[in-house]
Coordinates of C-alpha atoms in Angstrom, one line a residue:
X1355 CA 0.0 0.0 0.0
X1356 CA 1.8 3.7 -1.0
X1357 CA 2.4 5.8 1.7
X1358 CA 0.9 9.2 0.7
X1359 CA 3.5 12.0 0.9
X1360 CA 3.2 14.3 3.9
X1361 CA 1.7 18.1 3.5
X1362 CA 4.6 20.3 2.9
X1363 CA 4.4 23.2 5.3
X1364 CA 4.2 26.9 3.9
X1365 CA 8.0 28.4 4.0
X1366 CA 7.9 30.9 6.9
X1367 CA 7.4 34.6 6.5
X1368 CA 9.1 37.4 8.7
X1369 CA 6.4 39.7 10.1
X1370 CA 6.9 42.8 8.1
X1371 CA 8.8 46.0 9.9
X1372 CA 7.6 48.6 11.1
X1373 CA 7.5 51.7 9.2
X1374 CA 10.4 54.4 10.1
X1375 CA 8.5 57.3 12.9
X1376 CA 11.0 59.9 12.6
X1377 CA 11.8 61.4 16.2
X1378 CA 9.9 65.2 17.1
X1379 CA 12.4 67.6 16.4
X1380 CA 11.3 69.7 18.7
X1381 CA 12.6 67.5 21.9
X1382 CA 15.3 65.5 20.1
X1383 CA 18.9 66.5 19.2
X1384 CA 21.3 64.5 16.7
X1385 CA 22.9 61.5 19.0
X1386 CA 26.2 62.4 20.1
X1387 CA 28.7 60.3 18.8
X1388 CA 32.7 59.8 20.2
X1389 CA 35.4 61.3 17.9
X1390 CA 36.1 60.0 14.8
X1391 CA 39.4 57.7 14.5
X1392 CA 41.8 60.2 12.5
X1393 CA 41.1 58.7 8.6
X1394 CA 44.2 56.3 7.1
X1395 CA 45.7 60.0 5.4
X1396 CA 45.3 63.3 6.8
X1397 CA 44.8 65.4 3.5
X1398 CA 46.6 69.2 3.8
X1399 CA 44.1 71.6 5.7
X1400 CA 42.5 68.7 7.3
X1401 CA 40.7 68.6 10.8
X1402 CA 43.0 66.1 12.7
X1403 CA 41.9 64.2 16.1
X1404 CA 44.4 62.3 16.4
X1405 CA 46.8 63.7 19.5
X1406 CA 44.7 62.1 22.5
X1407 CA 43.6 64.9 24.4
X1408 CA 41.2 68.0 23.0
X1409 CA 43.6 70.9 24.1
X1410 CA 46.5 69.2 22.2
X1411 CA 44.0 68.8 18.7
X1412 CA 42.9 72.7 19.4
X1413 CA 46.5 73.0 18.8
X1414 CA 46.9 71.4 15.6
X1415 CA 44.2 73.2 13.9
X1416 CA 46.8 75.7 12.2
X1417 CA 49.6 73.4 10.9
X1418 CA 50.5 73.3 8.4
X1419 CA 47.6 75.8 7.6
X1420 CA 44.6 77.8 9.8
X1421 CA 41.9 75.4 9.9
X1422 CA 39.2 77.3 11.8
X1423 CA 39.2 79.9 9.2
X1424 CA 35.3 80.0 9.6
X1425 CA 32.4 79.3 12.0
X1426 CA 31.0 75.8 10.1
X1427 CA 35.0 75.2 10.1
X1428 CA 34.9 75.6 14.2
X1429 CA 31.7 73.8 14.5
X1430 CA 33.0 70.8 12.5
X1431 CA 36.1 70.7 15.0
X1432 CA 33.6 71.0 18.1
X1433 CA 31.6 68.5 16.7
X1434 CA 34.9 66.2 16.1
X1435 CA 36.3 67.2 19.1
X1436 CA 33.4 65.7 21.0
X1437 CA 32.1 68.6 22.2
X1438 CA 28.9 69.2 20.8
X1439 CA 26.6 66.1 19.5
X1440 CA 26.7 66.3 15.7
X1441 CA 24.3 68.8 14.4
X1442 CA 24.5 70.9 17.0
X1443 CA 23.0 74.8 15.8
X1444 CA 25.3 77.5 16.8
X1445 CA 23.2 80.4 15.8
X1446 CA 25.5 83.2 18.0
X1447 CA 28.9 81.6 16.5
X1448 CA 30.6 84.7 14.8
X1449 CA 34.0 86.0 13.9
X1450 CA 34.4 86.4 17.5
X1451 CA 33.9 82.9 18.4
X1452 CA 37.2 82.5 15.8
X1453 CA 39.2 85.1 17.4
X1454 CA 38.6 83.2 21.4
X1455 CA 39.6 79.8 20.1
X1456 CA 42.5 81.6 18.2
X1457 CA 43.4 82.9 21.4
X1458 CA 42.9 80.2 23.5
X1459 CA 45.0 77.9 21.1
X1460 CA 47.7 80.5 21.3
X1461 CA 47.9 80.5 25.1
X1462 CA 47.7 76.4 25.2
X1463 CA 50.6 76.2 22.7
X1464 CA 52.8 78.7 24.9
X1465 CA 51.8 76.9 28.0
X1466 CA 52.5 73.4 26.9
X1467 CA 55.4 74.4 24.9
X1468 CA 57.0 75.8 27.9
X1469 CA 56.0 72.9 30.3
X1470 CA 58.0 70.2 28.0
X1471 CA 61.0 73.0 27.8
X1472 CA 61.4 73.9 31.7
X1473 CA 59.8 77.7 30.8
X1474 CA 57.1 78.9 32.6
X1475 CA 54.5 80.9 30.6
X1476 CA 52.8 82.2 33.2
X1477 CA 50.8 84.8 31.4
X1478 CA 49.3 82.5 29.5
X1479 CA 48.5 80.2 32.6
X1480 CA 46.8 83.1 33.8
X1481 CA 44.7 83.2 31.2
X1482 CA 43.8 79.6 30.5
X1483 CA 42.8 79.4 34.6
X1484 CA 40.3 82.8 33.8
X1485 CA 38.6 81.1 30.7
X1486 CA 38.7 77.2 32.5
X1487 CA 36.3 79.2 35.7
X1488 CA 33.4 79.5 33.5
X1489 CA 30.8 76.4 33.8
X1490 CA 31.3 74.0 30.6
X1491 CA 28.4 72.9 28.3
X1492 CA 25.6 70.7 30.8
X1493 CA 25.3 67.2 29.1
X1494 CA 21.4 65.3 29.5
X1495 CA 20.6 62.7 28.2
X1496 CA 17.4 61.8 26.3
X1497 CA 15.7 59.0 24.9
X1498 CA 16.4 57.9 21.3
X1499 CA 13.2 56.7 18.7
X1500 CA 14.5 53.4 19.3
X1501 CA 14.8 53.4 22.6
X1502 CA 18.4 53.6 24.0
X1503 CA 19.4 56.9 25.8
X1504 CA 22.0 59.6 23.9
X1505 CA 24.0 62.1 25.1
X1506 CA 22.7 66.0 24.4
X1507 CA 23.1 69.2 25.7
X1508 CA 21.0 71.4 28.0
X1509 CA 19.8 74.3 25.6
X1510 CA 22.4 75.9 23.0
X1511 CA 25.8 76.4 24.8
X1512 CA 27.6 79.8 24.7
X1513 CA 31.1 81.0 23.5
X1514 CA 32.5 80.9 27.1
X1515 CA 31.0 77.7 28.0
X1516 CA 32.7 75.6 24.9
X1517 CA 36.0 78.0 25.6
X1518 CA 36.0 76.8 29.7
X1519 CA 35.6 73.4 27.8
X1520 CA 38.6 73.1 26.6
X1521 CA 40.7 75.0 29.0
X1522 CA 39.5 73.0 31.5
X1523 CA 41.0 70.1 29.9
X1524 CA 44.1 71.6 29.2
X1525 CA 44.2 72.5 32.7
X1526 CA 43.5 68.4 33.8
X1527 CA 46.2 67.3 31.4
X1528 CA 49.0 69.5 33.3
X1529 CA 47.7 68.5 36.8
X1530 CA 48.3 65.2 36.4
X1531 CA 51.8 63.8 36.6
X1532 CA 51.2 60.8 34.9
X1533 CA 49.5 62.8 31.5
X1534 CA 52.1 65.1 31.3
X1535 CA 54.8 62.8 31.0
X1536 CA 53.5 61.4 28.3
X1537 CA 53.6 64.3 26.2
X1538 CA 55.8 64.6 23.6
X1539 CA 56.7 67.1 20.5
X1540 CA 57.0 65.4 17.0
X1541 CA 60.1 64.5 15.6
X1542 CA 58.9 65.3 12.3
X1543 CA 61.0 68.1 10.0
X1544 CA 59.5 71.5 11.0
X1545 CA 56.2 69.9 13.1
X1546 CA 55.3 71.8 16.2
X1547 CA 52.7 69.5 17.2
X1548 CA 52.0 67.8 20.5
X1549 CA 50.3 64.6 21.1
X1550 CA 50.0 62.2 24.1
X1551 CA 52.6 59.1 23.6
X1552 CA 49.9 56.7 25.2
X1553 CA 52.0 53.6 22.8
X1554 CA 52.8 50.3 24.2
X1555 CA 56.2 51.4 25.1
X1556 CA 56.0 54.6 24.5
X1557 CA 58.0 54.6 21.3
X1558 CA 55.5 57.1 19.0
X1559 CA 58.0 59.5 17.3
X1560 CA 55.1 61.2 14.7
X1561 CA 52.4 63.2 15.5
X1562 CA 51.1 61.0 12.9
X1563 CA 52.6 57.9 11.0
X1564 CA 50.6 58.9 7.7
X1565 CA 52.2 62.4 7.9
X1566 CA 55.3 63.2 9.7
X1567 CA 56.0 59.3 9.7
X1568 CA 55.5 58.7 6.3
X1569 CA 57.6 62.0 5.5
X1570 CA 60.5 60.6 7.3
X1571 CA 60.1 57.2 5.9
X1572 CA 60.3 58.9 1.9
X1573 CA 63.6 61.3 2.8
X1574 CA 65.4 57.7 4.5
X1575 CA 64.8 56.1 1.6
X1576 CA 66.2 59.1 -0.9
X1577 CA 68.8 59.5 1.4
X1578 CA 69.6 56.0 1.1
X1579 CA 69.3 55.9 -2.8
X1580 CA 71.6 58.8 -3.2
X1581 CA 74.4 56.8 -0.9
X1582 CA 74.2 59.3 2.0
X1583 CA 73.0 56.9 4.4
X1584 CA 73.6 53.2 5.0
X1585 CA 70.9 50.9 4.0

């Protein structure tokens, strides 16, 4: 007697997806995201994050050329630098905005510059301390369409506020014996830059491998082509 063959069962279907609700812009800023990884090549003019603390990237914002040459310029670093969530309106930002960051940038270079070379800058210790005083941007966090919580800010933050931001951090990075002896100056030809030797060993010599590094590596080999140098 044939066996009759058993009902196939109907292949099974995923329930369809809910549509996309987009969240109400009136209560819900861009998710803040941590600082982009430095990309594999910096190009020339290029916002870098790639020192390890914020003060020391404020510092490489004009070299080899002046990078915050305009507000969306600035907001783009304050956005990179982790500052503000992505998206982040800066309706007061104006020329003066430029000009304190300018300044601020200048005083950091001086002070750091003269605590890796045993010379106080006191002047500009002064003034790092007066701008560090003001309250920094208040972070809140708020609830995300699906769910999770992301960090925002508490209303639009001012000049001063962003400023005491990263002064503050400059100041944190000098207090502490441990930071500061990691910093170290690049060994590239003509680089002023800073950065935070946080390498297993502590054998960084670049401010940047795909840079300075890579600058080096090209002149060794000429060198070594043209017989100046052993191989």
């Amino acid at each position: 007697m044939a066996l009759s063959a058993a009902p196939q069962e109907a292949p099974h279907k995923p329930p369809d997806k809910a549509p996309y609700q987009p969240p109400d812009k009136a209560t819900y800023q861009a998710p803040y995201t941590p600082p982009h990884k430095p990309p594999h090549k910096v190009a020339y003019g290029e916002l870098r994050f790639d020192s390890g603390r914020i003060c020391l990237d404020l510092l490489a914002t004009d070299h080899p050329v002046e990078r915050l040459d305009d507000v969306d310029r600035l907001g783009a670093w304050l956005a990179g630098a982790g500052l503000l969530p992505p998206g982040t309106p800066l309706p007061d930002a104006d020329q003066a905005w430029l000009a304190g960051f300018r300044e601020l940038r200048g005083h950091i270079g001086r002070l750091v510059g003269g605590e890796l070379a045993g010379r106080p800058a006191d002047a500009s210790l002064a003034r790092v301390n007066a701008l560090a005083a003001a309250a920094p941007p208040a972070p809140c966090a708020v609830r995300h369409a699906d769910g999770s919580l992301v960090r925002a800010l508490h209303g639009t933050p001012g000049r001063a506020a962003l400023l005491a931001a990263v002064a503050r951090d400059a100041v944190e990075l000098l207090t502490d014996p441990v930071a500061r002896s990691l910093l170290r100056r690049c060994e590239g030809d003509s680089c002023p830059l800073v950065y935070l030797d946080t390498s297993r060993g502590h054998r960084r010599r670049w401010c940047s491998s795909e840079v300075c590094g890579n600058r080096e590596r090209v002149a060794r080999h000429r060198r070594r082509a043209a017989g100046l140098a052993p191989a």
